[in-house]
mmCIF file of C-alpha atoms in Angstrom:
data_model
loop_
_atom_site.group_PDB
_atom_site.id
_atom_site.type_symbol
_atom_site.label_atom_id
_atom_site.label_comp_id
_atom_site.label_asym_id
_atom_site.label_seq_id
_atom_site.Cartn_x
_atom_site.Cartn_y
_atom_site.Cartn_z
ATOM 1 C CA UNK A 21 -17.423 -4.166 15.420
ATOM 2 C CA UNK A 22 -18.402 -7.779 14.944
ATOM 3 C CA UNK A 23 -18.595 -8.033 11.167
ATOM 4 C CA UNK A 24 -16.327 -10.659 9.610
ATOM 5 C CA UNK A 25 -15.459 -8.341 6.711
ATOM 6 C CA UNK A 26 -15.811 -4.594 6.387
ATOM 7 C CA UNK A 27 -17.149 -3.915 2.909
ATOM 8 C CA UNK A 28 -16.544 -0.198 3.402
ATOM 9 C CA UNK A 29 -12.863 -0.998 3.844
ATOM 10 C CA UNK A 30 -12.818 -2.849 0.522
ATOM 11 C CA UNK A 31 -14.470 0.169 -1.086
ATOM 12 C CA UNK A 32 -11.847 2.534 0.350
ATOM 13 C CA UNK A 33 -9.125 0.268 -1.032
ATOM 14 C CA UNK A 34 -10.768 0.418 -4.441
ATOM 15 C CA UNK A 35 -11.034 4.205 -4.365
ATOM 16 C CA UNK A 36 -7.394 4.522 -3.273
ATOM 17 C CA UNK A 37 -6.238 2.165 -6.037
ATOM 18 C CA UNK A 38 -8.043 3.938 -8.865
ATOM 19 C CA UNK A 39 -6.867 7.310 -7.534
ATOM 20 C CA UNK A 40 -3.249 6.151 -7.762
ATOM 21 C CA UNK A 41 -3.831 4.752 -11.263
ATOM 22 C CA UNK A 42 -5.304 8.042 -12.464
ATOM 23 C CA UNK A 43 -2.387 9.942 -10.937
ATOM 24 C CA UNK A 44 0.105 7.804 -12.848
ATOM 25 C CA UNK A 45 -1.754 7.707 -16.163
ATOM 26 C CA UNK A 46 -2.539 11.408 -16.283
ATOM 27 C CA UNK A 47 -0.208 13.513 -14.147
ATOM 28 C CA UNK A 48 2.889 11.346 -13.777
ATOM 29 C CA UNK A 49 2.903 10.143 -17.379
ATOM 30 C CA UNK A 50 2.682 13.765 -18.483
ATOM 31 C CA UNK A 51 5.745 14.630 -16.371
ATOM 32 C CA UNK A 52 7.764 11.688 -17.698
ATOM 33 C CA UNK A 53 6.732 11.433 -21.343
ATOM 34 C CA UNK A 54 4.187 14.148 -22.094
ATOM 35 C CA UNK A 55 0.515 14.135 -23.013
ATOM 36 C CA UNK A 56 -1.002 16.418 -25.636
ATOM 37 C CA UNK A 57 -4.246 18.239 -24.935
ATOM 38 C CA UNK A 58 -4.986 16.357 -21.715
ATOM 39 C CA UNK A 59 -6.060 17.991 -18.470
ATOM 40 C CA UNK A 60 -3.829 16.396 -15.836
ATOM 41 C CA UNK A 61 -3.620 18.729 -12.835
ATOM 42 C CA UNK A 62 -6.779 17.392 -11.204
ATOM 43 C CA UNK A 63 -5.205 13.948 -10.855
ATOM 44 C CA UNK A 64 -2.186 15.053 -8.813
ATOM 45 C CA UNK A 65 -4.124 14.400 -5.614
ATOM 46 C CA UNK A 66 -4.404 10.731 -6.554
ATOM 47 C CA UNK A 67 -0.859 10.154 -5.305
ATOM 48 C CA UNK A 68 -2.219 10.386 -1.764
ATOM 49 C CA UNK A 69 -4.056 7.132 -2.330
ATOM 50 C CA UNK A 70 -0.801 5.525 -1.171
ATOM 51 C CA UNK A 71 -1.177 7.128 2.254
ATOM 52 C CA UNK A 72 -4.722 5.779 2.447
ATOM 53 C CA UNK A 73 -3.326 2.303 1.733
ATOM 54 C CA UNK A 74 -0.952 2.731 4.677
ATOM 55 C CA UNK A 75 -3.814 3.739 6.977
ATOM 56 C CA UNK A 76 -5.783 0.687 5.846
ATOM 57 C CA UNK A 77 -2.746 -1.536 6.502
ATOM 58 C CA UNK A 78 -2.315 -0.171 10.014
ATOM 59 C CA UNK A 79 -5.959 -0.908 10.751
ATOM 60 C CA UNK A 80 -6.127 -4.324 9.077
ATOM 61 C CA UNK A 81 -2.941 -5.725 10.591
ATOM 62 C CA UNK A 82 -4.302 -5.229 14.095
ATOM 63 C CA UNK A 83 -7.686 -6.560 13.117
ATOM 64 C CA UNK A 84 -6.043 -9.716 11.732
ATOM 65 C CA UNK A 85 -3.947 -10.158 14.882
ATOM 66 C CA UNK A 86 -7.136 -11.186 16.674
ATOM 67 C CA UNK A 87 -6.877 -14.450 14.727
ATOM 68 C CA UNK A 88 -3.120 -14.793 15.176
ATOM 69 C CA UNK A 89 -1.849 -16.904 18.063
ATOM 70 C CA UNK A 90 1.598 -18.064 16.955
ATOM 71 C CA UNK A 91 4.478 -16.180 15.318
ATOM 72 C CA UNK A 92 4.351 -18.468 12.284
ATOM 73 C CA UNK A 93 0.637 -17.672 11.888
ATOM 74 C CA UNK A 94 1.626 -14.065 11.294
ATOM 75 C CA UNK A 95 4.402 -14.919 8.837
ATOM 76 C CA UNK A 96 2.237 -17.289 6.790
ATOM 77 C CA UNK A 97 -0.631 -14.802 6.762
ATOM 78 C CA UNK A 98 1.490 -11.933 5.434
ATOM 79 C CA UNK A 99 3.582 -14.070 3.071
ATOM 80 C CA UNK A 100 0.558 -15.717 1.442
ATOM 81 C CA UNK A 101 -1.130 -12.344 1.097
ATOM 82 C CA UNK A 102 1.768 -10.432 -0.425
ATOM 83 C CA UNK A 103 4.196 -12.647 -2.304
ATOM 84 C CA UNK A 104 2.425 -14.864 -4.885
ATOM 85 C CA UNK A 105 0.699 -11.986 -6.696
ATOM 86 C CA UNK A 106 3.832 -9.882 -6.332
ATOM 87 C CA UNK A 107 6.065 -12.544 -7.874
ATOM 88 C CA UNK A 108 3.742 -12.865 -10.846
ATOM 89 C CA UNK A 109 3.588 -9.081 -11.220
ATOM 90 C CA UNK A 110 7.385 -8.782 -11.162
ATOM 91 C CA UNK A 111 7.749 -11.456 -13.844
ATOM 92 C CA UNK A 112 4.926 -10.022 -15.941
ATOM 93 C CA UNK A 113 6.127 -6.416 -15.728
ATOM 94 C CA UNK A 114 9.781 -7.274 -16.351
ATOM 95 C CA UNK A 115 8.769 -9.376 -19.368
ATOM 96 C CA UNK A 116 6.944 -6.391 -20.849
ATOM 97 C CA UNK A 117 9.931 -4.137 -20.153
ATOM 98 C CA UNK A 118 12.482 -6.574 -21.560
ATOM 99 C CA UNK A 119 10.446 -7.202 -24.718
ATOM 100 C CA UNK A 120 9.106 -3.726 -25.523
ATOM 101 C CA UNK A 121 11.468 -1.426 -23.632
ATOM 102 C CA UNK A 122 10.519 1.778 -21.842
ATOM 103 C CA UNK A 123 12.816 4.789 -21.593
ATOM 104 C CA UNK A 124 14.443 4.970 -18.185
ATOM 105 C CA UNK A 125 12.668 1.839 -16.958
ATOM 106 C CA UNK A 126 14.619 -1.030 -18.486
ATOM 107 C CA UNK A 127 15.743 -3.743 -16.075
ATOM 108 C CA UNK A 128 18.378 -6.463 -15.926
ATOM 109 C CA UNK A 129 17.864 -10.104 -15.008
ATOM 110 C CA UNK A 130 19.820 -9.498 -11.795
ATOM 111 C CA UNK A 131 17.455 -6.687 -10.806
ATOM 112 C CA UNK A 132 14.441 -8.870 -11.546
ATOM 113 C CA UNK A 133 15.774 -11.684 -9.340
ATOM 114 C CA UNK A 134 16.552 -9.320 -6.452
ATOM 115 C CA UNK A 135 13.111 -7.731 -6.801
ATOM 116 C CA UNK A 136 11.519 -11.101 -6.072
ATOM 117 C CA UNK A 137 12.697 -10.687 -2.475
ATOM 118 C CA UNK A 138 10.653 -7.479 -2.051
ATOM 119 C CA UNK A 139 13.541 -5.944 -0.072
ATOM 120 C CA UNK A 140 15.425 -4.567 -3.085
ATOM 121 C CA UNK A 141 15.379 -1.050 -1.667
ATOM 122 C CA UNK A 142 17.437 -2.168 1.329
ATOM 123 C CA UNK A 143 19.829 -3.877 -1.093
ATOM 124 C CA UNK A 144 20.084 -0.680 -3.190
ATOM 125 C CA UNK A 145 18.698 -2.364 -6.277
ATOM 126 C CA UNK A 146 16.183 -0.429 -8.336
ATOM 127 C CA UNK A 147 12.554 -1.501 -8.467
ATOM 128 C CA UNK A 148 11.206 -3.303 -11.531
ATOM 129 C CA UNK A 149 8.236 -0.975 -11.123
ATOM 130 C CA UNK A 150 8.517 2.246 -9.145
ATOM 131 C CA UNK A 151 5.364 1.539 -7.158
ATOM 132 C CA UNK A 152 7.112 -1.326 -5.373
ATOM 133 C CA UNK A 153 8.741 1.112 -2.949
ATOM 134 C CA UNK A 154 5.550 1.010 -0.889
ATOM 135 C CA UNK A 155 5.912 -2.744 -0.401
ATOM 136 C CA UNK A 156 9.282 -2.240 1.262
ATOM 137 C CA UNK A 157 7.578 0.220 3.592
ATOM 138 C CA UNK A 158 4.760 -2.256 4.288
ATOM 139 C CA UNK A 159 7.228 -5.064 5.030
ATOM 140 C CA UNK A 160 9.134 -2.837 7.432
ATOM 141 C CA UNK A 161 5.951 -2.000 9.321
ATOM 142 C CA UNK A 162 5.035 -5.685 9.458
ATOM 143 C CA UNK A 163 8.521 -6.440 10.776
ATOM 144 C CA UNK A 164 8.009 -4.101 13.725
ATOM 145 C CA UNK A 165 4.537 -5.481 14.430
ATOM 146 C CA UNK A 166 6.025 -8.985 14.373
ATOM 147 C CA UNK A 167 8.751 -7.948 16.827
ATOM 148 C CA UNK A 168 6.168 -6.489 19.211
ATOM 149 C CA UNK A 169 4.055 -9.613 18.794
ATOM 150 C CA UNK A 170 6.757 -12.180 19.600
ATOM 151 C CA UNK A 171 7.892 -10.174 22.642
ATOM 152 C CA UNK A 172 4.303 -9.789 23.826
ATOM 153 C CA UNK A 173 4.468 -6.003 23.539
ATOM 154 C CA UNK A 174 1.434 -5.281 21.373
ATOM 155 C CA UNK A 175 -0.265 -3.869 24.468
ATOM 156 C CA UNK A 176 2.498 -1.248 24.571
ATOM 157 C CA UNK A 177 2.746 -0.584 20.846
ATOM 158 C CA UNK A 178 1.272 2.910 21.194
ATOM 159 C CA UNK A 179 4.251 3.928 23.329
ATOM 160 C CA UNK A 180 6.768 2.468 20.882
ATOM 161 C CA UNK A 181 5.073 4.197 17.941
ATOM 162 C CA UNK A 182 5.074 7.486 19.853
ATOM 163 C CA UNK A 183 8.810 7.036 20.485
ATOM 164 C CA UNK A 184 9.496 6.306 16.802
ATOM 165 C CA UNK A 185 7.432 9.309 15.721
ATOM 166 C CA UNK A 186 9.225 11.612 18.164
ATOM 167 C CA UNK A 187 12.532 10.449 16.690
ATOM 168 C CA UNK A 188 11.109 11.253 13.244
ATOM 169 C CA UNK A 189 10.081 14.766 14.292
ATOM 170 C CA UNK A 190 13.450 15.455 15.935
ATOM 171 C CA UNK A 191 15.161 14.241 12.770
ATOM 172 C CA UNK A 192 13.150 16.401 10.387
ATOM 173 C CA UNK A 193 13.719 19.420 12.654
ATOM 174 C CA UNK A 194 17.483 18.712 12.496
ATOM 175 C CA UNK A 195 17.823 17.987 16.203
ATOM 176 C CA UNK A 196 19.200 14.592 15.220
ATOM 177 C CA UNK A 197 21.817 13.956 12.521
ATOM 178 C CA UNK A 198 20.409 12.473 9.293
ATOM 179 C CA UNK A 199 20.730 8.706 9.094
ATOM 180 C CA UNK A 200 19.376 6.942 6.033
ATOM 181 C CA UNK A 201 19.382 3.498 7.659
ATOM 182 C CA UNK A 202 17.420 4.686 10.696
ATOM 183 C CA UNK A 203 15.087 6.570 8.365
ATOM 184 C CA UNK A 204 14.308 3.386 6.430
ATOM 185 C CA UNK A 205 14.062 1.145 9.498
ATOM 186 C CA UNK A 206 11.656 3.486 11.267
ATOM 187 C CA UNK A 207 9.862 4.357 7.979
ATOM 188 C CA UNK A 208 9.857 7.914 9.314
ATOM 189 C CA UNK A 209 7.888 9.634 6.549
ATOM 190 C CA UNK A 210 5.235 6.935 6.424
ATOM 191 C CA UNK A 211 4.873 5.699 9.998
ATOM 192 C CA UNK A 212 2.261 8.339 10.960
ATOM 193 C CA UNK A 213 -0.163 6.902 8.411
ATOM 194 C CA UNK A 214 0.179 3.356 9.742
ATOM 195 C CA UNK A 215 -0.090 4.732 13.278
ATOM 196 C CA UNK A 216 -3.379 6.425 12.492
ATOM 197 C CA UNK A 217 -4.687 3.101 11.182
ATOM 198 C CA UNK A 218 -3.737 1.509 14.510
ATOM 199 C CA UNK A 219 -5.483 4.370 16.350
ATOM 200 C CA UNK A 220 -8.615 3.832 14.288
ATOM 201 C CA UNK A 221 -8.644 0.169 15.247
ATOM 202 C CA UNK A 222 -8.565 1.152 18.917
ATOM 203 C CA UNK A 223 -11.168 3.896 18.530
ATOM 204 C CA UNK A 224 -13.600 1.614 16.721
ATOM 205 C CA UNK A 225 -13.307 -0.721 19.708
ATOM 206 C CA UNK A 226 -14.230 2.181 22.011
ATOM 207 C CA UNK A 227 -10.731 2.552 23.422
ATOM 208 C CA UNK A 228 -10.174 6.311 23.591
ATOM 209 C CA UNK A 229 -7.503 6.140 26.271
ATOM 210 C CA UNK A 230 -4.822 8.797 26.486
ATOM 211 C CA UNK A 231 -2.093 6.780 24.773
ATOM 212 C CA UNK A 232 -4.135 6.451 21.574
ATOM 213 C CA UNK A 233 -5.161 10.114 21.572
ATOM 214 C CA UNK A 234 -1.506 11.057 22.094
ATOM 215 C CA UNK A 235 -0.468 8.760 19.239
ATOM 216 C CA UNK A 236 -3.059 10.349 16.955
ATOM 217 C CA UNK A 237 -1.903 13.874 17.843
ATOM 218 C CA UNK A 238 1.775 13.048 17.358
ATOM 219 C CA UNK A 239 1.000 11.263 14.068
ATOM 220 C CA UNK A 240 -0.750 14.352 12.728
ATOM 221 C CA UNK A 241 2.099 16.545 13.960
ATOM 222 C CA UNK A 242 4.608 14.332 12.165
ATOM 223 C CA UNK A 243 2.621 14.652 8.931
ATOM 224 C CA UNK A 244 2.713 18.434 9.347
ATOM 225 C CA UNK A 245 6.475 18.561 9.927
ATOM 226 C CA UNK A 246 7.314 16.133 7.115
ATOM 227 C CA UNK A 247 4.830 17.455 4.584
ATOM 228 C CA UNK A 248 2.666 20.581 4.950
ATOM 229 C CA UNK A 249 -0.532 22.091 6.335
ATOM 230 C CA UNK A 250 -2.488 21.036 3.253
ATOM 231 C CA UNK A 251 -1.710 17.332 3.658
ATOM 232 C CA UNK A 252 -2.347 17.525 7.403
ATOM 233 C CA UNK A 253 -5.826 18.984 6.839
ATOM 234 C CA UNK A 254 -6.536 16.471 4.092
ATOM 235 C CA UNK A 255 -5.337 13.704 6.364
ATOM 236 C CA UNK A 256 -7.757 14.827 9.087
ATOM 237 C CA UNK A 257 -10.536 14.569 6.513
ATOM 238 C CA UNK A 258 -9.382 11.074 5.510
ATOM 239 C CA UNK A 259 -9.287 10.093 9.183
ATOM 240 C CA UNK A 260 -12.885 11.260 9.670
ATOM 241 C CA UNK A 261 -14.110 9.470 6.535
ATOM 242 C CA UNK A 262 -12.283 6.284 7.505
ATOM 243 C CA UNK A 263 -13.717 6.327 11.023
ATOM 244 C CA UNK A 264 -17.255 6.908 9.774
ATOM 245 C CA UNK A 265 -16.821 4.160 7.170
ATOM 246 C CA UNK A 266 -15.625 1.453 9.544
ATOM 247 C CA UNK A 267 -18.240 2.531 12.095
ATOM 248 C CA UNK A 268 -20.887 1.709 9.484
ATOM 249 C CA UNK A 269 -22.088 5.265 8.816
ATOM 250 C CA UNK A 270 -21.129 5.459 5.129
ATOM 251 C CA UNK A 271 -23.155 2.655 3.598
ATOM 252 C CA UNK A 272 -23.181 4.404 0.222
ATOM 253 C CA UNK A 273 -19.572 3.258 -0.174
ATOM 254 C CA UNK A 274 -20.867 -0.302 -0.530
ATOM 255 C CA UNK A 275 -21.158 0.194 -4.284
ATOM 256 C CA UNK A 276 -20.418 -2.725 -6.602
ATOM 257 C CA UNK A 277 -17.762 -0.962 -8.749
ATOM 258 C CA UNK A 278 -15.919 0.202 -5.615
ATOM 259 C CA UNK A 279 -16.076 -3.284 -4.121
ATOM 260 C CA UNK A 280 -14.781 -4.828 -7.345
ATOM 261 C CA UNK A 281 -11.891 -2.367 -7.458
ATOM 262 C CA UNK A 282 -11.208 -3.130 -3.815
ATOM 263 C CA UNK A 283 -11.074 -6.863 -4.512
ATOM 264 C CA UNK A 284 -8.422 -6.413 -7.230
ATOM 265 C CA UNK A 285 -6.700 -3.379 -5.680
ATOM 266 C CA UNK A 286 -3.461 -5.140 -4.714
ATOM 267 C CA UNK A 287 -2.916 -6.745 -8.108
ATOM 268 C CA UNK A 288 -3.991 -3.570 -9.908
ATOM 269 C CA UNK A 289 -1.504 -1.549 -7.900
ATOM 270 C CA UNK A 290 1.274 -4.014 -8.733
ATOM 271 C CA UNK A 291 0.832 -4.056 -12.513
ATOM 272 C CA UNK A 292 -0.699 -0.738 -13.531
ATOM 273 C CA UNK A 293 2.235 1.650 -13.798
ATOM 274 C CA UNK A 294 4.951 0.489 -16.199
ATOM 275 C CA UNK A 295 2.645 -1.746 -18.220
ATOM 276 C CA UNK A 296 0.195 1.134 -18.470
ATOM 277 C CA UNK A 297 2.942 3.511 -19.577
ATOM 278 C CA UNK A 298 4.005 1.038 -22.273
ATOM 279 C CA UNK A 299 0.457 0.737 -23.586
ATOM 280 C CA UNK A 300 -0.027 4.503 -23.688
ATOM 281 C CA UNK A 301 3.301 4.918 -25.499
ATOM 282 C CA UNK A 302 2.423 2.291 -28.103
ATOM 283 C CA UNK A 303 -1.065 3.756 -28.544
ATOM 284 C CA UNK A 304 0.460 7.135 -29.349
ATOM 285 C CA UNK A 305 2.675 5.502 -31.983
ATOM 286 C CA UNK A 306 -0.497 4.283 -33.704
ATOM 287 C CA UNK A 307 -1.979 7.769 -33.639
ATOM 288 C CA UNK A 308 -4.630 7.148 -30.991
ATOM 289 C CA UNK A 309 -5.990 10.039 -28.955
ATOM 290 C CA UNK A 310 -4.645 10.541 -25.410
ATOM 291 C CA UNK A 311 -7.920 9.696 -23.688
ATOM 292 C CA UNK A 312 -8.404 6.587 -25.822
ATOM 293 C CA UNK A 313 -4.826 5.510 -25.074
ATOM 294 C CA UNK A 314 -5.422 5.943 -21.342
ATOM 295 C CA UNK A 315 -8.675 3.980 -21.579
ATOM 296 C CA UNK A 316 -6.897 1.096 -23.318
ATOM 297 C CA UNK A 317 -4.195 1.066 -20.640
ATOM 298 C CA UNK A 318 -6.778 1.207 -17.865
ATOM 299 C CA UNK A 319 -8.934 -1.553 -19.343
ATOM 300 C CA UNK A 320 -5.929 -3.807 -20.014
ATOM 301 C CA UNK A 321 -4.527 -3.435 -16.507
ATOM 302 C CA UNK A 322 -7.956 -3.911 -14.935
ATOM 303 C CA UNK A 323 -8.331 -7.173 -16.842
ATOM 304 C CA UNK A 324 -4.791 -8.271 -15.996
ATOM 305 C CA UNK A 325 -5.329 -7.432 -12.320
ATOM 306 C CA UNK A 326 -8.594 -9.380 -12.323
ATOM 307 C CA UNK A 327 -6.866 -12.448 -13.762
ATOM 308 C CA UNK A 328 -4.020 -12.207 -11.248
ATOM 309 C CA UNK A 329 -6.451 -11.761 -8.357
ATOM 310 C CA UNK A 330 -8.699 -14.696 -9.179
ATOM 311 C CA UNK A 331 -6.175 -17.110 -10.711
ATOM 312 C CA UNK A 332 -2.997 -16.333 -8.737
ATOM 313 C CA UNK A 333 -3.578 -14.250 -5.618
ATOM 314 C CA UNK A 334 -6.692 -15.838 -4.118
ATOM 315 C CA UNK A 335 -5.976 -19.506 -5.035
ATOM 316 C CA UNK A 336 -2.380 -19.355 -3.786
ATOM 317 C CA UNK A 337 -3.441 -17.615 -0.577
ATOM 318 C CA UNK A 338 -6.020 -20.318 0.087
ATOM 319 C CA UNK A 339 -3.610 -23.116 -0.846
ATOM 320 C CA UNK A 340 -0.781 -21.846 1.363
ATOM 321 C CA UNK A 341 -2.944 -21.166 4.385
ATOM 322 C CA UNK A 342 -4.821 -24.461 4.103
ATOM 323 C CA UNK A 343 -1.573 -26.393 3.819
ATOM 324 C CA UNK A 344 -0.110 -24.569 6.798
ATOM 325 C CA UNK A 345 -3.114 -25.033 9.069
ATOM 326 C CA UNK A 346 -3.760 -28.635 7.995
ATOM 327 C CA UNK A 347 -0.210 -29.965 7.831
ATOM 328 C CA UNK A 348 2.194 -27.759 9.761
ATOM 329 C CA UNK A 349 0.597 -25.699 12.501
ATOM 330 C CA UNK A 350 -0.637 -28.626 14.580
ATOM 331 C CA UNK A 351 2.873 -30.090 14.737
ATOM 332 C CA UNK A 352 4.452 -26.952 16.177
#
């Protein structure tokens, strides 16, 4: 795999993002506030787009480590990728909530400030937007990768992940006492998805050694024990699609709308939920039809995500990384 960028991966990100958006605008909104005359059941599967994001993260983080030689390289890379767009999204979303209000979703200034850290879940402070819980999970995974990196243990990461997953299985089977802190630190319910992404990275580089096959098997077993047979089977399908995509066998995914959605997927994920709910609520107050209200919310958040991506996310990422590599890295 010598390509600088996998367009199929961008497409999968885009598909995952729009699946999550549809889940929230149709199914989840209906649960929280209620739609009238809208078919919502078909969108419930969109919630699994989050698991696809985790698989992508597991794959991408190891791909990016090929260009990482110093610990600070890793920190700057992840910080510049995650935080600028996130900060803007927190401020934007909280401004909407503070000005318009949304039942059950109002926030205080203290909560907004703590949310800027992205570790509010560990501090037991509620999220400005519920979707932010996944960012805490992502940060925790990155923390472990960073630990393995600085101690030169990436070559043994499969064994550590297997150990963590075995602890997860023993916990869910009640062989270990429940411990919320350990659960969060080992991201027990979500680690199998990241682990599969790591496996895919190894498989695409023709490394089918026993440790990776064992990690894949234990990851799937953990999904089964934590969730159900249905999600395990679906996850096997996702694994196959992902492998075929990154191996270059699913060129039809390189479709301009998918690629566009992939390019704005992070910002779209950050801003779509509460702002979208507000727009749908206000649209109903003006007597608009449910589908029209959803379309307005979708269009608005797509435009907002596009602006954040191209005026906040990408410029700040480039600025931070250029400054680091031109002014700091050489002095270390």
